[in-house]
Coordinates of C-alpha atoms and ligand atoms in Angstrom, one line a residue:
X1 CA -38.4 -1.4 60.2
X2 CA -39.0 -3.6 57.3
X3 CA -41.2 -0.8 55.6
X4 CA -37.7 1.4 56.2
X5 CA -35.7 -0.8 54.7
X6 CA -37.7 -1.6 51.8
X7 CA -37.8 2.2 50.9
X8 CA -33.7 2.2 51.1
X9 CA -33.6 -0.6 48.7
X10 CA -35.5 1.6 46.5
X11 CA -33.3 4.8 46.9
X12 CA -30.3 2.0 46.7
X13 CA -31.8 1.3 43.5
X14 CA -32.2 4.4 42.2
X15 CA -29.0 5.7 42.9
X16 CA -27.4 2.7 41.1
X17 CA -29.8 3.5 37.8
X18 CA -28.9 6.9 37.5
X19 CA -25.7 6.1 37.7
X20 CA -25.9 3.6 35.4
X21 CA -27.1 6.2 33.0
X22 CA -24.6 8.9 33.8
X23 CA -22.1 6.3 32.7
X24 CA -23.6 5.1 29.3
X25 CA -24.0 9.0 28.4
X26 CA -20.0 9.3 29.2
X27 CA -19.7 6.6 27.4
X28 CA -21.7 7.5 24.5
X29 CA -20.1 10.7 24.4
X30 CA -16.4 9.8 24.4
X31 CA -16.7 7.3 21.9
X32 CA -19.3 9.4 19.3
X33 CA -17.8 13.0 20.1
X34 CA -15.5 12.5 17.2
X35 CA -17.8 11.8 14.7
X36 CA -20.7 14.5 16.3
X37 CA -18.2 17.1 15.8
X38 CA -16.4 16.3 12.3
X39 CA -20.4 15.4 11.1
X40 CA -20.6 17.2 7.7
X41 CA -23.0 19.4 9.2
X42 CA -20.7 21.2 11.5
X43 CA -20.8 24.5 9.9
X44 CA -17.4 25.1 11.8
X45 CA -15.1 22.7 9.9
X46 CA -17.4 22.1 6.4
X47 CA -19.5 24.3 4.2
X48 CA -22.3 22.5 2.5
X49 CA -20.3 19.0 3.5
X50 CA -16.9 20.0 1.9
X51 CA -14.2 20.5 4.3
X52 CA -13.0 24.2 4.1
X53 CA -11.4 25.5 7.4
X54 CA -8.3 23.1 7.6
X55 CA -4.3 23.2 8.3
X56 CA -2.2 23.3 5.5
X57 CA -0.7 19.8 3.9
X58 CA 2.5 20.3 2.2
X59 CA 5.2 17.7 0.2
X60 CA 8.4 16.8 1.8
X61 CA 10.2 19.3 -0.5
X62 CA 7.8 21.7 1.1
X63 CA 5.3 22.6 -1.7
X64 CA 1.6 22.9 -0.9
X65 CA -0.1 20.4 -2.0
X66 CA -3.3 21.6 -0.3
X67 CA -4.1 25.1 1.9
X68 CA -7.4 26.9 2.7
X69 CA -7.3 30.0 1.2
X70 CA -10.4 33.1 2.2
X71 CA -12.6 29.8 3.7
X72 CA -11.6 27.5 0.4
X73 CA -9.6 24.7 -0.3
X74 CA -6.9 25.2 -2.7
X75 CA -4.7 23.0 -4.2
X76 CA -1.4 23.4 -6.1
X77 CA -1.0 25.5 -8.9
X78 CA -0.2 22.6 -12.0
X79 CA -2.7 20.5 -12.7
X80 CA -0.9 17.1 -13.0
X81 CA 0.7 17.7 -9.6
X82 CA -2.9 17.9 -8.7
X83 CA -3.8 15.3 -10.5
X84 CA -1.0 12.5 -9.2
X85 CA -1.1 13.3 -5.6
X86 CA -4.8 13.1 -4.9
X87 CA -5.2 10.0 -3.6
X88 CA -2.3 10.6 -0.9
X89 CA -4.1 14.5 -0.5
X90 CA -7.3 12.9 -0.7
X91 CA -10.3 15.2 -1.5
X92 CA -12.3 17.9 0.9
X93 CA -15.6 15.6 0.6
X94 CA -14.3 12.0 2.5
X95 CA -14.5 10.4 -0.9
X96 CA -11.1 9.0 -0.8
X97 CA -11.2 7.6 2.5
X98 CA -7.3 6.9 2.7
X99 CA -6.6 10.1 1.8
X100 CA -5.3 13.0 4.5
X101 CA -8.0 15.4 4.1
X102 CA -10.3 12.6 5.2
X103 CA -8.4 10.1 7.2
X104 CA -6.3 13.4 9.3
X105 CA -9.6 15.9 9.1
X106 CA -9.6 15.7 13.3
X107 CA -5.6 16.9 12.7
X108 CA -6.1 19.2 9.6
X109 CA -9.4 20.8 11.4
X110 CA -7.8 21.2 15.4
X111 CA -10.6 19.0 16.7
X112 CA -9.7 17.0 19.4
X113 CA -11.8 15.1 22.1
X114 CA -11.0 18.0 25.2
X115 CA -10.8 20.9 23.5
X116 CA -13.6 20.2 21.3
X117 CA -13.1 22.8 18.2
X118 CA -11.0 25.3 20.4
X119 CA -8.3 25.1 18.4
X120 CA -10.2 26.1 14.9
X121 CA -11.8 29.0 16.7
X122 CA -8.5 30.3 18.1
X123 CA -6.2 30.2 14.8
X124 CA -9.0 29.9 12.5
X125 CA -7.7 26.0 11.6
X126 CA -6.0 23.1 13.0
X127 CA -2.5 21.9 12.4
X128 CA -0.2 21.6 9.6
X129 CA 0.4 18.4 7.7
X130 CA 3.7 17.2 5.5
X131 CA 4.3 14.5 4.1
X132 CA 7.1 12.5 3.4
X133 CA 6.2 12.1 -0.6
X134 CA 7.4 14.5 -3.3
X135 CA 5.1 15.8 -5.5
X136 CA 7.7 16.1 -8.3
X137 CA 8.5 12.1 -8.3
X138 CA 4.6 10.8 -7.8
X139 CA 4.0 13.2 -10.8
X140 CA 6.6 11.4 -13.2
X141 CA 5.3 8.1 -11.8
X142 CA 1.6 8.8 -12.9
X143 CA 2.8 10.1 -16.2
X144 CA 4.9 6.7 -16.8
X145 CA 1.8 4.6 -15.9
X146 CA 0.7 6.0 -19.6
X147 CA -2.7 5.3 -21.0
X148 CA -3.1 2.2 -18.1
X149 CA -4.9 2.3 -14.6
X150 CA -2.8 0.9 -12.1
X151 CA -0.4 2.3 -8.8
X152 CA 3.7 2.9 -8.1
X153 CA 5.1 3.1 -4.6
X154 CA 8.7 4.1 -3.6
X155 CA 9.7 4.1 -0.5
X156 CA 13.5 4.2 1.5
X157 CA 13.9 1.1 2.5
X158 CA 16.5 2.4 5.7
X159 CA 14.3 4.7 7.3
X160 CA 10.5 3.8 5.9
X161 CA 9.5 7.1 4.0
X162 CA 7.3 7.0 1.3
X163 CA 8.4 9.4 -1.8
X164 CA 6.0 8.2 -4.3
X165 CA 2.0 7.0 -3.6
X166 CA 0.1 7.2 -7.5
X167 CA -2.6 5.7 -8.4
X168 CA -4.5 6.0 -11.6
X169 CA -7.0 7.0 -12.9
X170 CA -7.4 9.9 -10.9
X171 CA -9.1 13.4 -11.6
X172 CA -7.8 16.8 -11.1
X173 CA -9.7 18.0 -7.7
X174 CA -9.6 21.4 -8.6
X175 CA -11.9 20.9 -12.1
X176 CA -13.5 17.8 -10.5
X177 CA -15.4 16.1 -13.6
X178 CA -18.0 15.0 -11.1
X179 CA -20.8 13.9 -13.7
X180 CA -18.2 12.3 -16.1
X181 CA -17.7 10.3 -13.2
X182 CA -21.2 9.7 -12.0
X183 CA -22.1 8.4 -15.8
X184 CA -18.9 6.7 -17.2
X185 CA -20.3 4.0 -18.9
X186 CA -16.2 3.8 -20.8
X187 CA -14.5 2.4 -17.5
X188 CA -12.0 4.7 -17.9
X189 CA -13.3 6.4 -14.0
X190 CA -13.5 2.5 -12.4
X191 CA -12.1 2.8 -8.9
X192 CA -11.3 6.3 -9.0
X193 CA -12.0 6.8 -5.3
X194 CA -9.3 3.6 -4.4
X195 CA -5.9 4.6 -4.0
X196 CA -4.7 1.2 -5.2
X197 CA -1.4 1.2 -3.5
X198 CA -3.3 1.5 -0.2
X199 CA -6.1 -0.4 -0.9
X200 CA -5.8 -2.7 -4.0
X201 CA -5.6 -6.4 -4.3
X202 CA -3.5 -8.1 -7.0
X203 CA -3.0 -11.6 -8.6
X204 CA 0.6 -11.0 -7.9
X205 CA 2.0 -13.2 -10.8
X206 CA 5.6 -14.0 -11.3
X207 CA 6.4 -11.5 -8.4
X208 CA 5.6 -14.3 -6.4
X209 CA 8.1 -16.6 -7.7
X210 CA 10.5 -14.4 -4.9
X211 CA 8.4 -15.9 -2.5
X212 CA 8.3 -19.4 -3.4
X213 CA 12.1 -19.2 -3.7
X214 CA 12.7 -18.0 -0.4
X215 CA 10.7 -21.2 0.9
X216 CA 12.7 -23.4 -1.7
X217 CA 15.7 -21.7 -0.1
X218 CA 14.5 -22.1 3.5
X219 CA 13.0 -26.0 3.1
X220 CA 15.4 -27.8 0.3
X221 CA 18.2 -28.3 1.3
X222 CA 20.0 -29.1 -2.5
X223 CA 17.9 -26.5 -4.3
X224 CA 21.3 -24.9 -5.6
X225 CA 22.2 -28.3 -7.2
X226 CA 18.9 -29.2 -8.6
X227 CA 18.2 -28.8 -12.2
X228 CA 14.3 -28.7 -13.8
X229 CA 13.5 -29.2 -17.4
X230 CA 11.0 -27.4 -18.9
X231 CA 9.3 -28.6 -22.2
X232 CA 7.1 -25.4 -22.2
X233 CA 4.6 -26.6 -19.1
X234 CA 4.8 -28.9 -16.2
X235 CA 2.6 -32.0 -16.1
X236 CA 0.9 -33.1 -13.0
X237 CA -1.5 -35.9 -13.7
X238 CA -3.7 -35.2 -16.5
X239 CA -3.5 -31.1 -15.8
X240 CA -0.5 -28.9 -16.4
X241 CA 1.3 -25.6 -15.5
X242 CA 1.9 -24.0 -18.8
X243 CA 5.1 -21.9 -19.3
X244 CA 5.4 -19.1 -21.6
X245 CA 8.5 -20.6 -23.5
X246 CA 10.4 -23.8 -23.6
X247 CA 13.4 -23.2 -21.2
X248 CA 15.1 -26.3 -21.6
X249 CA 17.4 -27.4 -18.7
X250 CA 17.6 -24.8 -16.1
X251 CA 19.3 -24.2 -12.3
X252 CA 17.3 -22.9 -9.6
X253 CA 18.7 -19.0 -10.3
X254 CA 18.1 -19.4 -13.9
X255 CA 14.6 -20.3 -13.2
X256 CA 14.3 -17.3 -11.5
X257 CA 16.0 -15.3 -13.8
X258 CA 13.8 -16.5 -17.0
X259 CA 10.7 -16.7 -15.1
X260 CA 10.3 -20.6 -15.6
X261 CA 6.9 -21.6 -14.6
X262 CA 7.5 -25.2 -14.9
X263 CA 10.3 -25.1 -13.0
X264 CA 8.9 -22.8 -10.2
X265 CA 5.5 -25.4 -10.4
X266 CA 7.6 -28.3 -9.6
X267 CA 9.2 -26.3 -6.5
X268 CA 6.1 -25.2 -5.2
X269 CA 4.6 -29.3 -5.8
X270 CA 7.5 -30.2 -4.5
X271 CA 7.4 -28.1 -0.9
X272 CA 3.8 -28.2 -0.7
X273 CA 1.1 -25.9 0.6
X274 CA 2.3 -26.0 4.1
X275 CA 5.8 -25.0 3.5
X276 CA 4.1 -22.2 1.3
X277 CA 1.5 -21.4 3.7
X278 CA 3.8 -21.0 7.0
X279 CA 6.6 -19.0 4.2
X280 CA 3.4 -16.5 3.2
X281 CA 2.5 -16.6 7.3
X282 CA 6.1 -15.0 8.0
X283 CA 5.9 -12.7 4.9
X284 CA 2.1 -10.9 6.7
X285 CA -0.2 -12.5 4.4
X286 CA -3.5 -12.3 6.4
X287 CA -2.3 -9.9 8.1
X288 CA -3.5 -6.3 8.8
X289 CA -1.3 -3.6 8.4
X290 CA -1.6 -0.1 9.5
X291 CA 0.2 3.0 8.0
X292 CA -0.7 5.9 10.7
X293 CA -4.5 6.1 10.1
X294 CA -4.6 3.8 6.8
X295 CA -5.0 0.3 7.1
X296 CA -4.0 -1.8 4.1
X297 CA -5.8 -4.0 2.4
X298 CA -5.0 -8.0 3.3
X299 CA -2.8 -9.9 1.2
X300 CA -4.7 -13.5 0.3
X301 CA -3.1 -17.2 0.2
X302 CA -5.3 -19.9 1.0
X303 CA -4.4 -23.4 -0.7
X304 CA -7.4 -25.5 1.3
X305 CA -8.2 -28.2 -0.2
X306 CA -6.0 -27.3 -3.6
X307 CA -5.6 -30.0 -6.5
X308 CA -1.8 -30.5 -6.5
X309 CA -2.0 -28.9 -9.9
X310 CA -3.2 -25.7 -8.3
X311 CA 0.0 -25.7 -6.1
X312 CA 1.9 -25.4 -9.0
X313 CA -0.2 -22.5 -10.0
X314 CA 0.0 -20.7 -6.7
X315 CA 3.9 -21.6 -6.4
X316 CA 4.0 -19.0 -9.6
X317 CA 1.8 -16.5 -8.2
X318 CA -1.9 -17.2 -9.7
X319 CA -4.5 -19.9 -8.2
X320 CA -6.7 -17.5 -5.7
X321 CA -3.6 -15.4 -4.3
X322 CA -3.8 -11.9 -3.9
X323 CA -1.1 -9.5 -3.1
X324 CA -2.0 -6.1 -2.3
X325 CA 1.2 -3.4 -3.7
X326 CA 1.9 -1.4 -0.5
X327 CA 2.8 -4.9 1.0
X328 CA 4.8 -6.1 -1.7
X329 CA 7.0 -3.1 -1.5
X330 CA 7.6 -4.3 1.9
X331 CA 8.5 -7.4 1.1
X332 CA 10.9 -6.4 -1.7
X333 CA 11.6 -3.8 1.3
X334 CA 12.5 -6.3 3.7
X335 CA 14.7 -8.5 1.0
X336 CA 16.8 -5.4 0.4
X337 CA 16.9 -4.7 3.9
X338 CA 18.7 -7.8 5.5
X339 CA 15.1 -9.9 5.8
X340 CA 13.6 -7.5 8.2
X341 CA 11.0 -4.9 6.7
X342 CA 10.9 -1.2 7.8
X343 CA 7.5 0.3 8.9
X344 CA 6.3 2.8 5.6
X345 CA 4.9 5.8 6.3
X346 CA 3.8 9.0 4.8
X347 CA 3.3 11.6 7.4
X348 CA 6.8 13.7 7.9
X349 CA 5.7 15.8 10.4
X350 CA 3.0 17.3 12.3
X351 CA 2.7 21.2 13.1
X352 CA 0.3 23.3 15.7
X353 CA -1.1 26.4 14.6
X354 CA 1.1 28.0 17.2
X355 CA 3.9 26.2 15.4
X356 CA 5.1 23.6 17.4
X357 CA 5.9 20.1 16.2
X358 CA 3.2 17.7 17.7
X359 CA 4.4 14.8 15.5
X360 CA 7.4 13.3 14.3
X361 CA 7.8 9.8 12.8
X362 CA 10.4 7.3 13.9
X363 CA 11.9 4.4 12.0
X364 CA 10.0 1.0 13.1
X365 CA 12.0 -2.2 12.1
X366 CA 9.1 -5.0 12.0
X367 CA 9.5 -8.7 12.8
X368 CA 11.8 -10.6 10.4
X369 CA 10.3 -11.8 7.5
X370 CA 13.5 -13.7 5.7
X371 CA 15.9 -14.7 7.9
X372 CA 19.2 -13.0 7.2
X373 CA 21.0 -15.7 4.9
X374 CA 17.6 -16.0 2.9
X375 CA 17.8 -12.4 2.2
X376 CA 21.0 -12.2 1.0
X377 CA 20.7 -15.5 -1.4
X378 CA 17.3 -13.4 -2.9
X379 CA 19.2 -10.0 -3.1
X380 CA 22.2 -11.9 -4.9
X381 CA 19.4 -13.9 -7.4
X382 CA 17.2 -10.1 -7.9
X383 CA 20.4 -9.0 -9.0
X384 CA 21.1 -11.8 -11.3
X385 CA 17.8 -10.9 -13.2
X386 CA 18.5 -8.0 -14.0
X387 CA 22.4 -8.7 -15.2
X388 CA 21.2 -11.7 -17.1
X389 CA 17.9 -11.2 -17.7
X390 CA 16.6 -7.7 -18.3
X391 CA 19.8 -6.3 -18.6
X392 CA 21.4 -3.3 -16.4
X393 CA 20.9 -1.3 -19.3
X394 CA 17.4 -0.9 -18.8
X395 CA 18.0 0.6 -15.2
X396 CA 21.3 2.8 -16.3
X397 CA 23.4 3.5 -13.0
X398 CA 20.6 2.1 -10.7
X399 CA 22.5 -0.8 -9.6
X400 CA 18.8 -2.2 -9.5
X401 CA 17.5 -5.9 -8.6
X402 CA 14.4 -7.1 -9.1
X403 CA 11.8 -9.5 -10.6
X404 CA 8.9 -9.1 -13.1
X405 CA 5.3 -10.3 -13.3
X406 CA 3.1 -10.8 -15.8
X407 CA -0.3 -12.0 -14.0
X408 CA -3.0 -13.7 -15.7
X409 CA -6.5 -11.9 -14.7
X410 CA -10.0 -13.5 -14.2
X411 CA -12.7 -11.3 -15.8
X412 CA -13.8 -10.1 -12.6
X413 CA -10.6 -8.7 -12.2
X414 CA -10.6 -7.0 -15.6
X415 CA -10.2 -9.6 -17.7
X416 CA -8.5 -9.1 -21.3
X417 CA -4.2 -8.6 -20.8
X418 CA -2.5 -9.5 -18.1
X419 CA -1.2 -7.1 -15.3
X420 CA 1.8 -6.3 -15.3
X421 CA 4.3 -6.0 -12.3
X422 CA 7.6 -4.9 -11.0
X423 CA 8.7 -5.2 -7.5
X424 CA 12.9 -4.5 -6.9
X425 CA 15.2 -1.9 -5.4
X426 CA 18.6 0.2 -6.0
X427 CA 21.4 -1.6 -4.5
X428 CA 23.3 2.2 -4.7
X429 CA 24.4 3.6 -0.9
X430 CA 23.0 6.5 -2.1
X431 CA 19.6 5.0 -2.8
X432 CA 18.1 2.9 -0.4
X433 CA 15.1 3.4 -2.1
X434 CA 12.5 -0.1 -3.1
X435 CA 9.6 0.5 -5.5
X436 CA 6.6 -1.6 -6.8
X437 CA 4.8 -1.1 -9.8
X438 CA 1.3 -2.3 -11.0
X439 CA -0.1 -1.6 -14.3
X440 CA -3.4 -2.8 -14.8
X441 CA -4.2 -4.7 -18.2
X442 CA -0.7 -3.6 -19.2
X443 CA 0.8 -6.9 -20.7
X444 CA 4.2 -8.2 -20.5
X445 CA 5.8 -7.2 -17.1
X446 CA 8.9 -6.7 -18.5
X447 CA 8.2 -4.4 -21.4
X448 CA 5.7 -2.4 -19.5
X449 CA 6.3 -2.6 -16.2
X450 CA 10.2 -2.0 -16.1
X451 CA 10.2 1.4 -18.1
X452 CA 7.8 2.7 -15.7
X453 CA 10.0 1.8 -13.0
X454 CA 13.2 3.3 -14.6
X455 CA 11.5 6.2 -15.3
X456 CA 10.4 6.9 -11.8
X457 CA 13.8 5.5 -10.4
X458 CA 15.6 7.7 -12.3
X459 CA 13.8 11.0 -11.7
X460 CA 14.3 9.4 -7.7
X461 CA 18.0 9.3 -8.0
X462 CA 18.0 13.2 -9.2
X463 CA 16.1 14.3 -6.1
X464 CA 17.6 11.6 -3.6
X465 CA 21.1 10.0 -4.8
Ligands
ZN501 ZN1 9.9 -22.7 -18.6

């Protein structure tokens, strides 16, 4: 008996290993399957590690941007289309990791976890991609950013479609200058696999000043009746905020509109970092945001153990804050929207090789980030800048609001001439559309930065107003 019952253990025992086992192989399997059958091996879906059999990805307008044509990838037919959507196209070799070909190969190739590659071997590719950014509008964007690195983003505000994702430098993927690239000792190729919009972090500058007024408006109660001076920097102890000119007596809105650092140093002294912390909290700093497949880099704000002086600094966007673009856009996004930001997005639809739709995007309203009367006060003082400040002439029939940054870079961050920024948006029915603007090393944000936005607004309103 207990010789029978020992042996049962053992078969007990047994039974429980090997099933044990068959568990960690399903496991195994259903978690690694993806990446067994999309390895750059699979002669199926890549030839010699370059992705060849895949769906066709197409603009919103409906011009390929990207098709397999006799077992090869081709891409449009003008080179600077080519050249100013590749990062959103991405490239056939997983080099730009945000970029469709890479981040929607499973899609573009008909893999999926079931059916395995069933779906390649049936229609000879997977499904159909469009996206929601016009080819036309990303390629006046790139062209505006000039001789400068940097990113634009426009996006509808209402619904959350992207129409414009650049970012420069870039190459043009069908002539890719691969050993130019490999042995650029000039700079000129740094981060040419980043699509900055997506993945870049800024010192955000004056842009921030938005942000530090919203808290003003949120957490001082008299902030309309106050009035700063500004004797070309703000003291604080022996240390000081310097200002780029001396404003003289200004109001909270003219602070804004001239870009007064002492003022906007004294605000952000004034409602210190934890007012600023829990206002950049609500905004998504620290925060991980996902766009379909692409996850944005995190916006930074951390004022630990910051000198008082260095309050003042982060209150007018330098210190250690980092904003990354695609999240500023919201942000403006959310201002023009009533305080509430609208999800982005860049994939339009989704088609099977049969032709059905298998995707379609809907319009995701996220969690407030103004409250509503905070919104409106900021769209009424965005507005103001640009009537007293830039002048509406420099945005002709855009109805635009908006604020400028000129940020002060470390060396590690490129050193030399500040970046230059605009964030705003079209107040026009007709054009719900927000944009953001980085360009790297540019200089003054208001004579660099605001003709690249016109210029890409402007070619927006003829394809969208
Ligand atoms: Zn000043």
């Amino acid at each position: 008996m207990k010789t029978l019952s020992r042996r049962a253990w053992v078969l007990y025992l047994m039974a429980l290993a090997f099933l044990v086992g068959v568990g960690i192989l399903l496991y195994t399997f259903v978690t690694n399957a993806d990446s067994w059958a999309m390895k750059r091996t699979n002669r199926h879906i890549y030839n010699s590690g370059v992705l060849s059999t895949a769906g066709t990805i197409t603009d919103e307008s409906g011009a390929i941007l990207a098709q397999t044509v006799d077992g090869k990838r081709v891409y449009n037919d003008s080179k600077n289309v080519r050249i100013a959507t590749l990062h959103i196209v991405g490239d056939s070799q997983g080099y730009i990791a945000t970029g469709v070909q890479t981040a929607y190969s499973d899609v573009l190739t008909g893999y999926d976890l079931i059916n395995g590659i069933y779906t390649l071997k049936q229609y000879g590719k997977g499904s159909d991609i469009k996206l929601t950014v016009n080819a036309e509008l990303c390629t006046t964007a790139y062209e505006a950013l000039g001789k400068n690195k940097g990113t634009v983003g426009v996006y509808n505000y209402k619904t959350g479609e992207l129409l414009c994702v650049v970012s420069k430098p870039s190459y043009d993927i069908a002539n890719k200058p691969t050993s130019d690239i490999a042995n650029d000792t000039t700079g000129q190729y740094d981060g040419v696999y980043l699509n900055r919009f997506f993945s870049g972090v800024y010192t955000p500058g004056s842009t921030f000043k938005v942000i530090t007024a919203a808290c003003a408006i949120d957490n001082i109660a008299d902030i309309d009746s106050r009035s700063f001076k500004c004797e070309g920097e703000y003291k604080v102890g022996g240390d000081s905020v310097k200002c780029m000119s001396k404003h003289g007596t200004v109001n909270f809105e003219k602070a804004l509109n001239q870009s007064c650092n002492s003022a906007f140093a004294e605000i952000a002294i004034e409602l210190g970092a934890e007012n600023l912390t829990n206002t950049v909290n609500q905004l998504g700093f620290g925060q991980t945001y996902y766009l379909g497949k692409t996850r944005l880099a995190r916006s930074s704000f951390d004022l630990t153990d910051a000198a008082t002086v260095n309050i003042g600094w982060a209150g007018i966007g330098q210190y250690t804050t980092k904003v990354n673009p695609c999240h500023m856009l919201m942000i403006v996004g959310a201002i023009a929207n009533g305080g509430s930001p609208v999800q982005p997005y860049y994939i339009k639809s989704i088609n099977s090789p049969s032709g059905d739709q298998t995707f379609k995007p809907s319009t995701v309203t996220l969690a407030p980030m103004f409250s509503e009367t905070t919104a409106d006060r900021l769209q009424g003082m965005l507005r103001s800048n640009v009537i007293n400040y830039y002048g509406d002439g420099k945005f002709p029939n855009l109805k635009m609001c908006g604020k400028t940054g000129t940020a002060e870079v470390s060396n590690e961050e490129g050193g030399l001439s500040p970046h230059a920024w605009f964030i705003g948006y079209s107040q026009r029915e007709d054009l719900p559309l927000a944009i953001v603007v980085v360009v790297e090393n540019g200089g003054g944000g208001s004579s660099v930065a605001i003709p690249v936005a016109n210029k890409t607004m402007q070619k927006a309103a003829k394809l969208f107003g």
